[in-house]
Amino acid sequence: TELSLIRNFSIIAHIDHGKSTLADRLIQTTGGLSEREMSQQVLDNMDIEKERGITIKAQTVRLDYTAKDGKTYELNLMDTPGHVDFAYEVSRSLAACEGALLVVDAAQGVEAQTLANVYQSIEHDHEIVPVINKIDLPAAEPEKVRTEIEDIIGIDASNAVMTSAKSGIGIEDVLEAIVARIPPPVGERDAALQAMLVDSWYDPYLGVVILVRVMQGVLKKGLNIKFMQGQTEHLVDRVGCMRPKIEQLAELGPGEIGFITAQIKEVEQAKVGDTITTVKGGATKALPGYKEVQPVVFCGLFPVDAADFDKLRESIGKLRLNDASFSFEMESSAALGFGFRCGFLGLLHLEIIQERLSREYDLDLITTAPSVVYRLTMTDGTTQELHNPADMPDPVRVETMEEPWIKAVIYTPDEYLGPILKLCQDRRGIQRDLTYVAGRAQVTYELPLNEVVFDFYDRLKSISRGYASFDYQQIGLRQGDLVKMNILVNNEPVDALSMIVHRSQADMRGRGLVERLKELIPRHMFKIPIQAAIGAKVIARETISAMRKDVTAKCYGGDISRKKKLLEKQKEGKKRMREYGNVSIPQEAFIAALRMG
Ligand code: GDP
Ligand code: MG
């Protein structure tokens, strides 16, 4: 396609502002799908995505639109992941586009996530087309939102497009605005091939499918290509686009977005952000912006039933086929047996994998407390990374310990500001900025990631009755007074419950955890001390008193079937527990470790 007829754009929106609905409308209006096929949202194709209303993987759709000027344009709509955990994928998707639609809910106004994404888009020199959506709502205040976009984001919104994606109002105007305002891509057909690898996924029929944006040159079937970062060579066997159904094409020229397959076995070989060129006469320089993605949050995943270990290994392997950004290695724990230590891009990523394992693979899992990656500088001058609190070396050998920090932007109606500031303060936050715009506060905090991985987001949502929004980015490592806290049940350390905490938080965390464990661990025939300790020093302690009598004792002489029933009940209860030494710890106890106030 001629460059002047191509438009590549993404849609930026806060969760629920109508990104998917608008995308569906654009597809429908341009004839990509019939009314019947539109019954489901097309771009969000995983169950979890639909339920949570967030996009996890980037998807792209090509639309043919005949504009009022009589010309037919090729519009490539790139859907970007909607969550901070996938910031790098977002940045690559944005780099594949020249413009963005900024969708803002006419009743809700600008929210934190909108801001973070729009600034990224501006950094990519995108032309931004504001779209004020949901104008059909009685609570819609489009003029107020227009002013908000100008005041808060600082872009011209005088020609914002007014839409109701739900009722189909203004869709034509959006298409015209895309054609008129978003610049066409640039690129040379005769130059050496440079195509950016935007995303990759595993398809059971096609194998690894790669989403690309051609910058220079031409991608064709039969071409021998090379991944410049991955250093591997492949033969292109399919070239095409999605409408959203797959359509094979003869080629992808400069400026175009589409997919290829090239007999690639594992997604791991197709790294997001890599540059694809030809083996012969290829480009000498890779495209800018490539980054190796590193997991930032780690936790252990163990089968509740030890017999499920092989099934867990197989299932994790299958998920990994489609997601090279999570890592896993085998781990064994005295309390939990064999399982895996897994690394994730963030908490949401962790939850997604965990949910898919239990939903799609029907596995009952125990998740240990998530931990961030610490950097230790040892007394002998060497450094090492700590992914698992259980691996913490003897503190006398540790000179300093550093932890990752984030910069968080919270956006909230000001009536919730007080408790939110307290929450941030309690989590060792450092306030950097506080501004008010239109009855809402925008507060910027620096926070240790460690304090956020537990339940920060849940707390924020409950404090603000769901109104506050939160966005963060990592800002590097900082030294901290960190210690390993052990939990001892019946005088034995339970490694799955050990965690790294800041010394100032240790007492509070320790007390909270032992109190909760006291509630969660059932009585036994003997007294069970539960302790939180740092080294040899016990910082919190509770005791579960012994059971007075055998539960069946009171049935003495009585009805035998009742006694049997009781015993059976006890047995059932046991199944969901982990034997630890001679103490049974129920599954909920491990999960409770994650939900600490
Ligand atoms: P996303 O999270 O940005 O992808 O948002 P969705 O497209 O999933 O929309 C979130 C919710 O808003 C859904 O229940 C939609 O039906 C609804 N919605 C989207 N657009 C409109 C609109 O123009 N008017 C109204 N009233 N509701 C809308
Ligand atoms: Mg959506």
XYZ file of N, CA and C and ligand atoms in Angstrom, residues 11-24 41 44 50 52-55 79 103 105 132-138 163-169, ligand 1:
142
model
N -5.119 3.018 20.685
C -6.153 3.684 21.476
C -5.694 3.721 22.924
N -5.707 4.910 23.488
C -5.324 5.076 24.887
C -6.592 5.342 25.678
N -6.756 4.632 26.780
C -7.924 4.901 27.612
C -7.686 4.358 28.994
N -8.321 4.958 29.966
C -8.317 4.379 31.291
C -9.284 3.187 31.246
N -9.094 2.228 32.155
C -9.967 1.059 32.195
C -11.428 1.478 32.222
N -12.235 0.855 31.388
C -13.685 1.074 31.351
C -14.149 2.336 30.643
N -13.231 3.097 30.075
C -13.666 4.312 29.398
C -14.211 4.044 27.990
N -14.022 2.790 27.533
C -14.688 2.424 26.278
C -13.777 2.076 25.115
N -12.512 1.761 25.429
C -11.555 1.430 24.379
C -12.029 0.243 23.531
N -12.383 -0.852 24.194
C -12.762 -2.046 23.437
C -14.052 -1.833 22.658
N -14.993 -1.145 23.268
C -16.265 -0.897 22.592
C -16.034 -0.047 21.345
N -15.202 0.957 21.467
C -14.911 1.808 20.312
C -14.198 1.000 19.223
N -13.222 0.192 19.629
C -12.495 -0.625 18.649
C -13.472 -1.528 17.896
N -14.366 -2.148 18.634
C -15.358 -3.028 17.999
C -16.208 -2.263 16.987
N -16.647 -8.926 22.373
C -15.601 -7.961 22.097
C -14.449 -8.702 21.460
N -10.348 -8.181 23.045
C -9.985 -8.854 24.299
C -10.349 -10.318 24.143
N -11.570 -10.320 29.597
C -12.950 -9.875 29.517
C -13.510 -9.596 30.900
N -11.965 -8.824 33.640
C -11.374 -7.691 34.339
C -11.363 -6.436 33.494
N -11.774 -6.583 32.256
C -11.820 -5.406 31.400
C -10.463 -4.802 31.131
N -9.433 -5.624 31.090
C -8.130 -5.074 30.742
C -7.552 -5.881 29.599
N -6.726 -5.242 28.823
C -6.093 -5.939 27.725
C -4.749 -6.444 28.196
N -4.061 -2.476 19.511
C -4.590 -2.426 20.869
C -3.404 -2.640 21.805
N -9.172 8.133 24.414
C -10.586 7.995 24.768
C -10.789 8.369 26.230
N -13.815 9.039 29.156
C -15.217 8.885 29.544
C -15.797 10.268 29.894
N -14.090 12.054 23.203
C -14.864 12.081 24.443
C -16.039 11.128 24.257
N -15.983 10.032 25.008
C -16.913 8.918 24.795
C -18.011 8.896 25.869
N -19.030 8.135 25.631
C -20.168 7.958 26.541
C -20.978 9.256 26.689
N -21.068 10.021 25.601
C -21.839 11.266 25.676
C -23.335 10.992 25.862
N -23.725 9.709 25.679
C -25.140 9.345 25.891
C -25.511 9.282 27.371
N -24.515 9.183 28.236
C -24.829 9.043 29.663
C -25.450 10.318 30.221
N -26.462 10.182 31.102
C -27.065 11.374 31.709
C -26.029 12.198 32.473
N -18.306 10.995 21.044
C -18.856 9.700 20.628
C -19.690 9.040 21.724
N -20.522 8.131 21.258
C -21.056 7.117 22.137
C -20.763 5.805 21.430
N -19.717 5.159 21.880
C -19.308 3.916 21.225
C -20.421 2.889 21.367
N -21.126 2.974 22.481
C -22.180 2.005 22.756
C -23.337 2.161 21.768
N -23.787 3.403 21.559
C -24.913 3.563 20.646
C -24.491 3.901 19.213
N -23.175 3.949 18.969
C -22.710 4.126 17.601
C -22.723 5.567 17.104
N -22.708 6.523 18.016
C -22.683 7.936 17.618
C -21.234 8.394 17.430
P -12.262 -0.488 28.096
O -11.914 -1.022 29.444
O -11.712 0.888 27.900
O -11.928 -1.416 26.972
O -13.851 -0.272 28.115
P -15.008 -1.118 27.447
O -15.072 -0.852 25.991
O -14.870 -2.535 27.876
O -16.272 -0.429 28.105
C -16.488 -0.430 29.499
C -17.963 -0.327 29.787
O -18.466 0.918 29.313
C -18.781 -1.411 29.098
O -19.795 -1.811 29.967
C -19.347 -0.697 27.877
O -20.565 -1.243 27.453
C -19.537 0.709 28.403
N -19.445 1.719 27.342
C -18.505 1.840 26.385
N -18.783 2.879 25.586
C -19.922 3.438 26.058
C -20.715 4.561 25.658
O -20.445 5.260 24.701
N -21.810 4.826 26.411
C -22.166 4.076 27.489
N -23.253 4.405 28.159
N -21.456 3.018 27.879
C -20.338 2.706 27.183
